[in-house]
Amino acid sequence: MFMNAKTLGLACLAGLLACGDDPVDELPASASAAVTQYAEVVHASYASSLETARTLDAALEAFVADPTEANLTAAKEAWIAARRPYLQTEVFRFYDGPIDGADGDPEGLINAWPMDEQTVDYVEGSPDAGRINDESFEITADNLTAANGEGGEADVAAGWHPIEFLLWGQDLTEPSMMMPGQRPVSDYVDAANAERRKEYLTTLGDLLVTHLEQLEAAWAPGATYRADFVAAEPEESLQKILTGMIVLSGFETAGERLQAALDAGEQEEEHSCFSDNTHEDMLYDVIGVQNVWKGTFGATTGTGIETVVRDLDGDLADELDARIQTSVDLAMALQAPFDLEIQPGNTEGNARVQALIDSLRTQEMLLSEVFIELGFTVPDPE
């Protein structure tokens, strides 16, 4: 249904790590502490994401119970707020972990993208499109889970982006108007299939909470996956940590989400195209990498990957620390809406996006140098 994240991550690393310097004879003593702290950061991140998703779920319930402009605005604000901690968890992908390690793991049900919105609800020119308008389709959590990816990777039936679409609707305005989608409240009052639309939206909110509960539980103190991750040889866990940092920095954010959008110059290529929140998607993904580097998330602090690298190669640690901060600064410099930044002819906006791409590619290569210096090799994806 969706590309296996482990296979994807290993393929990306194989191209980056074709050659390198001789590896160290043994890991720095800080490696074990960094692995333990990483597990703390992962759990704190998912716990925060779960808390804000529950707030979003409650806002969706309040909106469908009383569909007013004020409640729609509150639901949109809750969606944006809940995205921020979730995006910081994307660095925990690409290495066969609880988020995307096997069939049935929830990443494709949480954050699949791009989305063909006409599989969910009406779009311009197709008023009867989508499962909402197909009264033969019973809207249940099980059915939405089964439908996810049924018609191909863009057939996204569940997760952040269907919720986004049902709150904002299609973004049909010109980027220069600087407006997101303008779904009317009447879609939930007296429009065709308003009750089914309500049911779909609240079912999506419940599913999102369920899947984040699964991830928070997998990384909770005493959980089997977390215990095994911390108890494994530090080399094994460090390799996973670095894989997530490298692939998110380069292939996923710089490539799939930024370069592809800049090359196309089209609204539909941006990550959160209905809400015009893509600039925050980029920022919080990059902050997620910095969290792992520093060993922090909110009040959770400890030994980060930076300490391991500093014990290994102080100059490389300095270079990486500065580069990651540069990437954060460049992501913060992106201007909303992102679809205007990528428009052909917007020289300044295009330059801001390209500068972030270039920085993330440098970040990817520096992290790959760490991978090589530690003596890690890309395992067989089979």
CSV table of C-alpha atoms in Angstrom, one decimal:
chain,number,residue,atom,x,y,z
A,1,MET,CA,0.0,0.0,0.0
A,2,PHE,CA,2.7,2.5,1.0
A,3,MET,CA,6.4,2.1,0.4
A,4,ASN,CA,8.1,0.3,3.2
A,5,ALA,CA,10.0,2.9,5.2
A,6,LYS,CA,12.8,0.6,6.2
A,7,THR,CA,13.5,-0.2,2.6
A,8,LEU,CA,13.3,3.4,1.6
A,9,GLY,CA,15.6,4.5,4.4
A,10,LEU,CA,18.2,1.9,3.6
A,11,ALA,CA,18.1,2.7,-0.1
A,12,CYS,CA,18.8,6.4,0.6
A,13,LEU,CA,21.7,5.6,3.0
A,14,ALA,CA,23.3,3.2,0.5
A,15,GLY,CA,23.7,6.0,-2.0
A,16,LEU,CA,25.2,8.3,0.6
A,17,LEU,CA,27.5,5.9,2.3
A,18,ALA,CA,29.3,4.3,-0.7
A,19,CYS,CA,32.6,5.4,0.6
A,20,GLY,CA,34.2,7.0,3.6
A,21,ASP,CA,37.0,7.1,6.1
A,22,ASP,CA,38.1,4.3,8.3
A,23,PRO,CA,35.7,3.7,11.2
A,24,VAL,CA,36.5,4.1,14.9
A,25,ASP,CA,37.6,1.0,16.8
A,26,GLU,CA,34.9,1.4,19.5
A,27,LEU,CA,32.0,3.7,20.3
A,28,PRO,CA,32.4,6.7,22.6
A,29,ALA,CA,31.4,5.9,26.2
A,30,SER,CA,28.5,8.4,25.9
A,31,ALA,CA,26.7,6.2,23.3
A,32,SER,CA,24.7,4.2,25.8
A,33,ALA,CA,23.5,7.3,27.6
A,34,ALA,CA,22.5,8.9,24.3
A,35,VAL,CA,20.4,5.8,23.4
A,36,THR,CA,18.6,5.9,26.7
A,37,GLN,CA,17.9,9.6,26.4
A,38,TYR,CA,16.7,9.2,22.9
A,39,ALA,CA,14.0,6.8,24.2
A,40,GLU,CA,13.0,9.5,26.7
A,41,VAL,CA,12.8,12.1,24.0
A,42,VAL,CA,10.7,9.8,21.8
A,43,HIS,CA,8.2,9.1,24.5
A,44,ALA,CA,7.9,12.7,25.6
A,45,SER,CA,7.3,13.7,21.9
A,46,TYR,CA,4.6,11.1,21.4
A,47,ALA,CA,3.0,11.9,24.7
A,48,SER,CA,2.8,15.6,23.7
A,49,SER,CA,1.4,14.7,20.3
A,50,LEU,CA,-1.2,12.4,21.9
A,51,GLU,CA,-2.3,15.2,24.3
A,52,THR,CA,-2.8,17.7,21.6
A,53,ALA,CA,-4.5,15.1,19.4
A,54,ARG,CA,-7.0,14.6,22.2
A,55,THR,CA,-7.6,18.3,22.3
A,56,LEU,CA,-8.2,18.3,18.5
A,57,ASP,CA,-10.6,15.3,18.8
A,58,ALA,CA,-12.6,17.2,21.4
A,59,ALA,CA,-12.7,20.3,19.2
A,60,LEU,CA,-14.0,18.2,16.3
A,61,GLU,CA,-16.7,16.8,18.5
A,62,ALA,CA,-17.7,20.3,19.7
A,63,PHE,CA,-17.8,21.6,16.1
A,64,VAL,CA,-20.0,18.8,14.7
A,65,ALA,CA,-22.3,19.2,17.8
A,66,ASP,CA,-22.7,22.9,17.1
A,67,PRO,CA,-21.4,23.8,13.6
A,68,THR,CA,-20.7,27.5,13.8
A,69,GLU,CA,-17.9,29.7,12.4
A,70,ALA,CA,-16.4,30.1,15.9
A,71,ASN,CA,-16.3,26.3,16.4
A,72,LEU,CA,-14.9,25.7,13.0
A,73,THR,CA,-12.1,28.2,13.7
A,74,ALA,CA,-11.4,26.5,17.0
A,75,ALA,CA,-11.2,23.1,15.3
A,76,LYS,CA,-8.7,24.5,12.7
A,77,GLU,CA,-6.6,26.1,15.5
A,78,ALA,CA,-6.6,22.8,17.3
A,79,TRP,CA,-5.4,21.0,14.2
A,80,ILE,CA,-2.5,23.4,13.7
A,81,ALA,CA,-1.5,23.2,17.3
A,82,ALA,CA,-1.6,19.4,17.3
A,83,ARG,CA,0.6,19.2,14.1
A,84,ARG,CA,3.5,20.9,15.9
A,85,PRO,CA,4.5,18.1,18.3
A,86,TYR,CA,3.6,15.4,15.8
A,87,LEU,CA,5.9,16.8,13.1
A,88,GLN,CA,8.7,16.6,15.7
A,89,THR,CA,8.2,12.9,15.8
A,90,GLU,CA,8.9,12.3,12.1
A,91,VAL,CA,12.6,11.8,12.9
A,92,PHE,CA,11.6,8.6,14.6
A,93,ARG,CA,10.8,7.0,11.2
A,94,PHE,CA,12.7,5.0,8.6
A,95,TYR,CA,14.3,2.3,10.7
A,96,ASP,CA,11.7,-0.4,11.4
A,97,GLY,CA,10.3,1.2,14.5
A,98,PRO,CA,6.8,1.2,15.9
A,99,ILE,CA,5.7,4.0,13.6
A,100,ASP,CA,6.4,2.4,10.2
A,101,GLY,CA,8.3,-0.9,10.7
A,102,ALA,CA,5.8,-3.4,9.4
A,103,ASP,CA,2.4,-3.9,7.7
A,104,GLY,CA,-0.2,-2.6,10.2
A,105,ASP,CA,2.0,0.0,11.7
A,106,PRO,CA,0.2,3.3,11.8
A,107,GLU,CA,2.3,5.9,9.8
A,108,GLY,CA,0.3,5.5,6.6
A,109,LEU,CA,-2.9,6.0,8.7
A,110,ILE,CA,-1.5,9.1,10.4
A,111,ASN,CA,0.4,11.2,7.9
A,112,ALA,CA,0.1,9.7,4.4
A,113,TRP,CA,0.6,12.3,1.7
A,114,PRO,CA,-0.1,13.4,-1.1
A,115,MET,CA,-3.8,13.0,-0.9
A,116,ASP,CA,-6.4,12.7,-3.7
A,117,GLU,CA,-9.1,14.6,-1.9
A,118,GLN,CA,-11.9,13.5,-4.2
A,119,THR,CA,-11.7,10.0,-2.6
A,120,VAL,CA,-13.0,11.6,0.6
A,121,ASP,CA,-15.5,14.4,-0.4
A,122,TYR,CA,-16.7,16.6,-3.1
A,123,VAL,CA,-14.2,18.7,-5.1
A,124,GLU,CA,-14.7,21.4,-7.7
A,125,GLY,CA,-16.6,20.0,-10.7
A,126,SER,CA,-17.4,16.7,-8.9
A,127,PRO,CA,-20.2,17.4,-6.3
A,128,ASP,CA,-20.9,13.7,-5.7
A,129,ALA,CA,-17.2,12.6,-5.3
A,130,GLY,CA,-15.8,10.7,-2.3
A,131,ARG,CA,-16.9,8.2,0.3
A,132,ILE,CA,-18.8,10.8,2.2
A,133,ASN,CA,-21.2,11.1,-0.8
A,134,ASP,CA,-21.3,7.3,-1.4
A,135,GLU,CA,-24.1,6.2,0.9
A,136,SER,CA,-23.3,2.6,0.3
A,137,PHE,CA,-20.0,3.1,2.2
A,138,GLU,CA,-20.5,2.7,6.0
A,139,ILE,CA,-18.4,5.2,7.9
A,140,THR,CA,-16.6,3.2,10.6
A,141,ALA,CA,-13.1,3.2,12.0
A,142,ASP,CA,-12.5,-0.3,10.6
A,143,ASN,CA,-13.8,0.6,7.1
A,144,LEU,CA,-11.7,3.8,6.9
A,145,THR,CA,-8.7,1.8,8.0
A,146,ALA,CA,-9.3,-0.8,5.3
A,147,ALA,CA,-10.0,1.9,2.7
A,148,ASN,CA,-6.7,3.7,3.3
A,149,GLY,CA,-4.6,3.2,0.2
A,150,GLU,CA,-7.2,1.0,-1.4
A,151,GLY,CA,-7.1,2.9,-4.7
A,152,GLY,CA,-3.4,3.7,-4.6
A,153,GLU,CA,-1.0,5.7,-2.4
A,154,ALA,CA,-3.0,8.9,-3.0
A,155,ASP,CA,-6.2,7.3,-1.8
A,156,VAL,CA,-5.7,8.6,1.8
A,157,ALA,CA,-8.8,7.8,3.8
A,158,ALA,CA,-7.5,8.6,7.3
A,159,GLY,CA,-5.0,10.8,9.2
A,160,TRP,CA,-4.0,14.4,9.4
A,161,HIS,CA,-4.6,15.4,5.9
A,162,PRO,CA,-8.2,14.1,5.5
A,163,ILE,CA,-9.0,16.0,8.7
A,164,GLU,CA,-7.3,19.1,7.2
A,165,PHE,CA,-9.4,18.7,4.0
A,166,LEU,CA,-12.6,18.3,5.9
A,167,LEU,CA,-11.9,21.5,7.9
A,168,TRP,CA,-10.5,23.8,5.2
A,169,GLY,CA,-11.6,22.2,1.9
A,170,GLN,CA,-9.8,22.7,-1.4
A,171,ASP,CA,-7.5,25.7,-1.7
A,172,LEU,CA,-8.9,27.2,-4.9
A,173,THR,CA,-7.7,30.7,-4.5
A,174,GLU,CA,-4.6,32.1,-6.3
A,175,PRO,CA,-1.5,31.9,-4.1
A,176,SER,CA,-1.2,35.7,-4.3
A,177,MET,CA,-4.5,36.0,-2.4
A,178,MET,CA,-2.7,34.4,0.6
A,179,MET,CA,-5.8,32.4,1.6
A,180,PRO,CA,-6.2,28.7,2.5
A,181,GLY,CA,-9.2,26.6,1.6
A,182,GLN,CA,-12.6,28.2,2.4
A,183,ARG,CA,-14.9,25.3,3.2
A,184,PRO,CA,-18.2,26.7,4.4
A,185,VAL,CA,-19.8,25.9,7.7
A,186,SER,CA,-22.9,25.0,5.7
A,187,ASP,CA,-21.2,21.8,4.6
A,188,TYR,CA,-21.9,20.6,8.2
A,189,VAL,CA,-25.4,22.1,8.5
A,190,ASP,CA,-27.7,21.7,5.5
A,191,ALA,CA,-25.5,20.6,2.6
A,192,ALA,CA,-25.8,17.2,1.0
A,193,ASN,CA,-24.6,14.5,3.3
A,194,ALA,CA,-23.8,16.9,6.1
A,195,GLU,CA,-24.4,14.2,8.8
A,196,ARG,CA,-22.1,11.8,7.0
A,197,ARG,CA,-19.5,14.5,6.8
A,198,LYS,CA,-19.8,15.0,10.6
A,199,GLU,CA,-19.5,11.3,11.2
A,200,TYR,CA,-16.4,11.0,8.9
A,201,LEU,CA,-14.7,13.9,10.6
A,202,THR,CA,-15.2,12.7,14.2
A,203,THR,CA,-14.3,9.1,13.2
A,204,LEU,CA,-11.0,10.5,11.9
A,205,GLY,CA,-10.3,12.3,15.1
A,206,ASP,CA,-10.9,9.1,17.1
A,207,LEU,CA,-8.6,7.1,14.8
A,208,LEU,CA,-5.8,9.6,15.1
A,209,VAL,CA,-6.0,9.4,18.9
A,210,THR,CA,-6.0,5.6,18.8
A,211,HIS,CA,-2.9,5.5,16.6
A,212,LEU,CA,-1.0,8.0,18.7
A,213,GLU,CA,-1.9,6.0,21.8
A,214,GLN,CA,-0.3,3.0,20.2
A,215,LEU,CA,2.9,4.9,19.6
A,216,GLU,CA,3.0,6.5,23.0
A,217,ALA,CA,2.5,3.1,24.6
A,218,ALA,CA,5.3,1.5,22.5
A,219,TRP,CA,7.8,4.0,23.9
A,220,ALA,CA,6.5,4.2,27.5
A,221,PRO,CA,8.8,3.2,30.3
A,222,GLY,CA,8.7,-0.5,30.7
A,223,ALA,CA,7.2,-1.1,27.2
A,224,THR,CA,8.7,-4.1,25.3
A,225,TYR,CA,9.9,-2.1,22.3
A,226,ARG,CA,11.5,0.6,24.4
A,227,ALA,CA,13.2,-1.9,26.7
A,228,ASP,CA,14.6,-3.9,23.7
A,229,PHE,CA,15.8,-0.7,22.0
A,230,VAL,CA,17.7,0.5,25.1
A,231,ALA,CA,19.0,-3.0,26.0
A,232,ALA,CA,20.3,-3.6,22.4
A,233,GLU,CA,24.0,-3.1,21.6
A,234,PRO,CA,24.5,0.7,21.3
A,235,GLU,CA,25.7,0.3,17.8
A,236,GLU,CA,22.4,-1.2,16.7
A,237,SER,CA,20.3,1.6,18.3
A,238,LEU,CA,22.6,4.4,17.2
A,239,GLN,CA,22.4,3.2,13.7
A,240,LYS,CA,18.6,3.4,13.8
A,241,ILE,CA,18.7,6.9,15.3
A,242,LEU,CA,21.1,8.2,12.7
A,243,THR,CA,19.1,6.6,9.9
A,244,GLY,CA,16.0,8.6,10.9
A,245,MET,CA,18.0,11.8,11.1
A,246,ILE,CA,19.7,11.3,7.8
A,247,VAL,CA,16.6,10.2,5.8
A,248,LEU,CA,14.3,12.9,7.2
A,249,SER,CA,16.8,15.6,6.6
A,250,GLY,CA,17.7,14.7,3.0
A,251,PHE,CA,15.4,12.4,1.1
A,252,GLU,CA,12.1,13.3,2.9
A,253,THR,CA,12.2,17.0,3.7
A,254,ALA,CA,14.8,18.4,1.3
A,255,GLY,CA,13.7,16.1,-1.5
A,256,GLU,CA,10.1,14.9,-1.4
A,257,ARG,CA,8.6,17.9,0.4
A,258,LEU,CA,10.7,20.8,-0.7
A,259,GLN,CA,12.6,20.1,-4.0
A,260,ALA,CA,9.6,18.4,-5.6
A,261,ALA,CA,7.3,21.3,-4.6
A,262,LEU,CA,9.8,23.9,-5.8
A,263,ASP,CA,10.3,22.2,-9.1
A,264,ALA,CA,6.6,21.8,-9.8
A,265,GLY,CA,5.7,25.3,-8.5
A,266,GLU,CA,2.1,24.2,-7.8
A,267,GLN,CA,-0.2,24.4,-4.8
A,268,GLU,CA,-1.0,20.7,-4.9
A,269,GLU,CA,2.6,19.8,-4.3
A,270,GLU,CA,2.8,21.4,-0.9
A,271,HIS,CA,2.5,19.2,2.2
A,272,SER,CA,-0.4,20.8,3.9
A,273,CYS,CA,-2.1,22.3,0.8
A,274,PHE,CA,-5.6,22.8,2.2
A,275,SER,CA,-4.6,24.8,5.3
A,276,ASP,CA,-1.5,26.6,3.9
A,277,ASN,CA,0.4,25.4,7.0
A,278,THR,CA,3.3,23.8,5.0
A,279,HIS,CA,5.8,26.4,6.3
A,280,GLU,CA,5.3,24.9,9.8
A,281,ASP,CA,5.5,21.4,8.5
A,282,MET,CA,9.1,22.1,7.3
A,283,LEU,CA,10.0,24.0,10.5
A,284,TYR,CA,8.9,21.4,13.0
A,285,ASP,CA,10.4,18.5,11.0
A,286,VAL,CA,13.8,20.3,11.2
A,287,ILE,CA,13.3,21.0,14.9
A,288,GLY,CA,12.6,17.3,15.4
A,289,VAL,CA,16.1,16.5,14.1
A,290,GLN,CA,17.6,19.2,16.4
A,291,ASN,CA,15.7,17.6,19.3
A,292,VAL,CA,17.5,14.3,18.8
A,293,TRP,CA,20.8,16.0,18.2
A,294,LYS,CA,20.5,17.9,21.5
A,295,GLY,CA,18.7,15.1,23.5
A,296,THR,CA,15.8,17.4,24.3
A,297,PHE,CA,12.1,17.8,24.0
A,298,GLY,CA,10.4,20.5,26.1
A,299,ALA,CA,11.5,19.8,29.7
A,300,THR,CA,13.1,16.5,28.8
A,301,THR,CA,16.8,17.0,28.6
A,302,GLY,CA,19.9,14.7,28.7
A,303,THR,CA,22.7,13.3,26.6
A,304,GLY,CA,22.1,13.8,22.9
A,305,ILE,CA,23.7,12.5,19.7
A,306,GLU,CA,25.7,15.7,19.8
A,307,THR,CA,27.6,14.4,22.8
A,308,VAL,CA,28.5,11.2,21.0
A,309,VAL,CA,29.7,13.0,18.0
A,310,ARG,CA,31.7,15.5,20.1
A,311,ASP,CA,33.5,12.6,21.8
A,312,LEU,CA,34.2,11.2,18.4
A,313,ASP,CA,35.2,14.3,16.4
A,314,GLY,CA,34.9,17.7,17.9
A,315,ASP,CA,35.3,19.6,14.6
A,316,LEU,CA,32.5,17.5,13.0
A,317,ALA,CA,30.3,18.1,16.0
A,318,ASP,CA,30.8,21.9,15.8
A,319,GLU,CA,30.1,21.8,12.0
A,320,LEU,CA,26.9,19.7,12.5
A,321,ASP,CA,25.6,21.8,15.4
A,322,ALA,CA,26.0,25.0,13.4
A,323,ARG,CA,24.4,23.4,10.3
A,324,ILE,CA,21.4,22.1,12.1
A,325,GLN,CA,20.8,25.5,13.6
A,326,THR,CA,21.2,27.1,10.2
A,327,SER,CA,18.5,24.7,8.9
A,328,VAL,CA,16.2,25.7,11.7
A,329,ASP,CA,16.8,29.4,11.0
A,330,LEU,CA,16.2,28.9,7.3
A,331,ALA,CA,13.0,27.0,7.9
A,332,MET,CA,11.8,29.8,10.2
A,333,ALA,CA,12.6,32.3,7.4
A,334,LEU,CA,10.0,30.6,5.0
A,335,GLN,CA,7.1,32.9,4.5
A,336,ALA,CA,3.4,31.8,4.5
A,337,PRO,CA,1.7,30.8,2.4
A,338,PHE,CA,4.2,28.2,1.1
A,339,ASP,CA,2.4,27.9,-2.2
A,340,LEU,CA,3.4,31.5,-2.9
A,341,GLU,CA,7.0,30.8,-2.0
A,342,ILE,CA,7.2,28.1,-4.7
A,343,GLN,CA,5.5,30.1,-7.4
A,344,PRO,CA,7.5,30.5,-10.6
A,345,GLY,CA,8.8,34.0,-10.8
A,346,ASN,CA,8.8,34.6,-7.0
A,347,THR,CA,12.6,35.0,-7.0
A,348,GLU,CA,12.9,35.8,-3.3
A,349,GLY,CA,10.5,33.0,-2.2
A,350,ASN,CA,12.2,30.4,-4.5
A,351,ALA,CA,15.6,31.4,-3.1
A,352,ARG,CA,14.4,30.9,0.5
A,353,VAL,CA,13.1,27.4,-0.3
A,354,GLN,CA,16.3,26.5,-2.2
A,355,ALA,CA,18.5,27.8,0.7
A,356,LEU,CA,16.7,25.4,3.1
A,357,ILE,CA,17.1,22.6,0.6
A,358,ASP,CA,20.8,23.2,0.3
A,359,SER,CA,21.3,23.4,4.0
A,360,LEU,CA,19.4,20.2,4.6
A,361,ARG,CA,21.5,18.4,2.0
A,362,THR,CA,24.6,19.5,3.7
A,363,GLN,CA,23.1,18.4,7.0
A,364,GLU,CA,22.4,15.0,5.5
A,365,MET,CA,26.0,14.6,4.3
A,366,LEU,CA,27.4,15.6,7.7
A,367,LEU,CA,25.2,13.2,9.5
A,368,SER,CA,26.3,10.6,7.0
A,369,GLU,CA,29.9,11.3,7.9
A,370,VAL,CA,29.0,10.4,11.5
A,371,PHE,CA,27.5,7.2,10.3
A,372,ILE,CA,30.7,6.3,8.4
A,373,GLU,CA,33.0,7.3,11.3
A,374,LEU,CA,31.1,5.1,13.6
A,375,GLY,CA,31.7,2.2,11.3
A,376,PHE,CA,28.1,1.5,10.5
A,377,THR,CA,27.2,-0.3,7.3
A,378,VAL,CA,23.8,-0.4,5.5
A,379,PRO,CA,22.1,-3.7,6.3
A,380,ASP,CA,20.3,-5.8,3.8
A,381,PRO,CA,16.7,-4.5,3.6
A,382,GLU,CA,15.4,-8.0,3.1
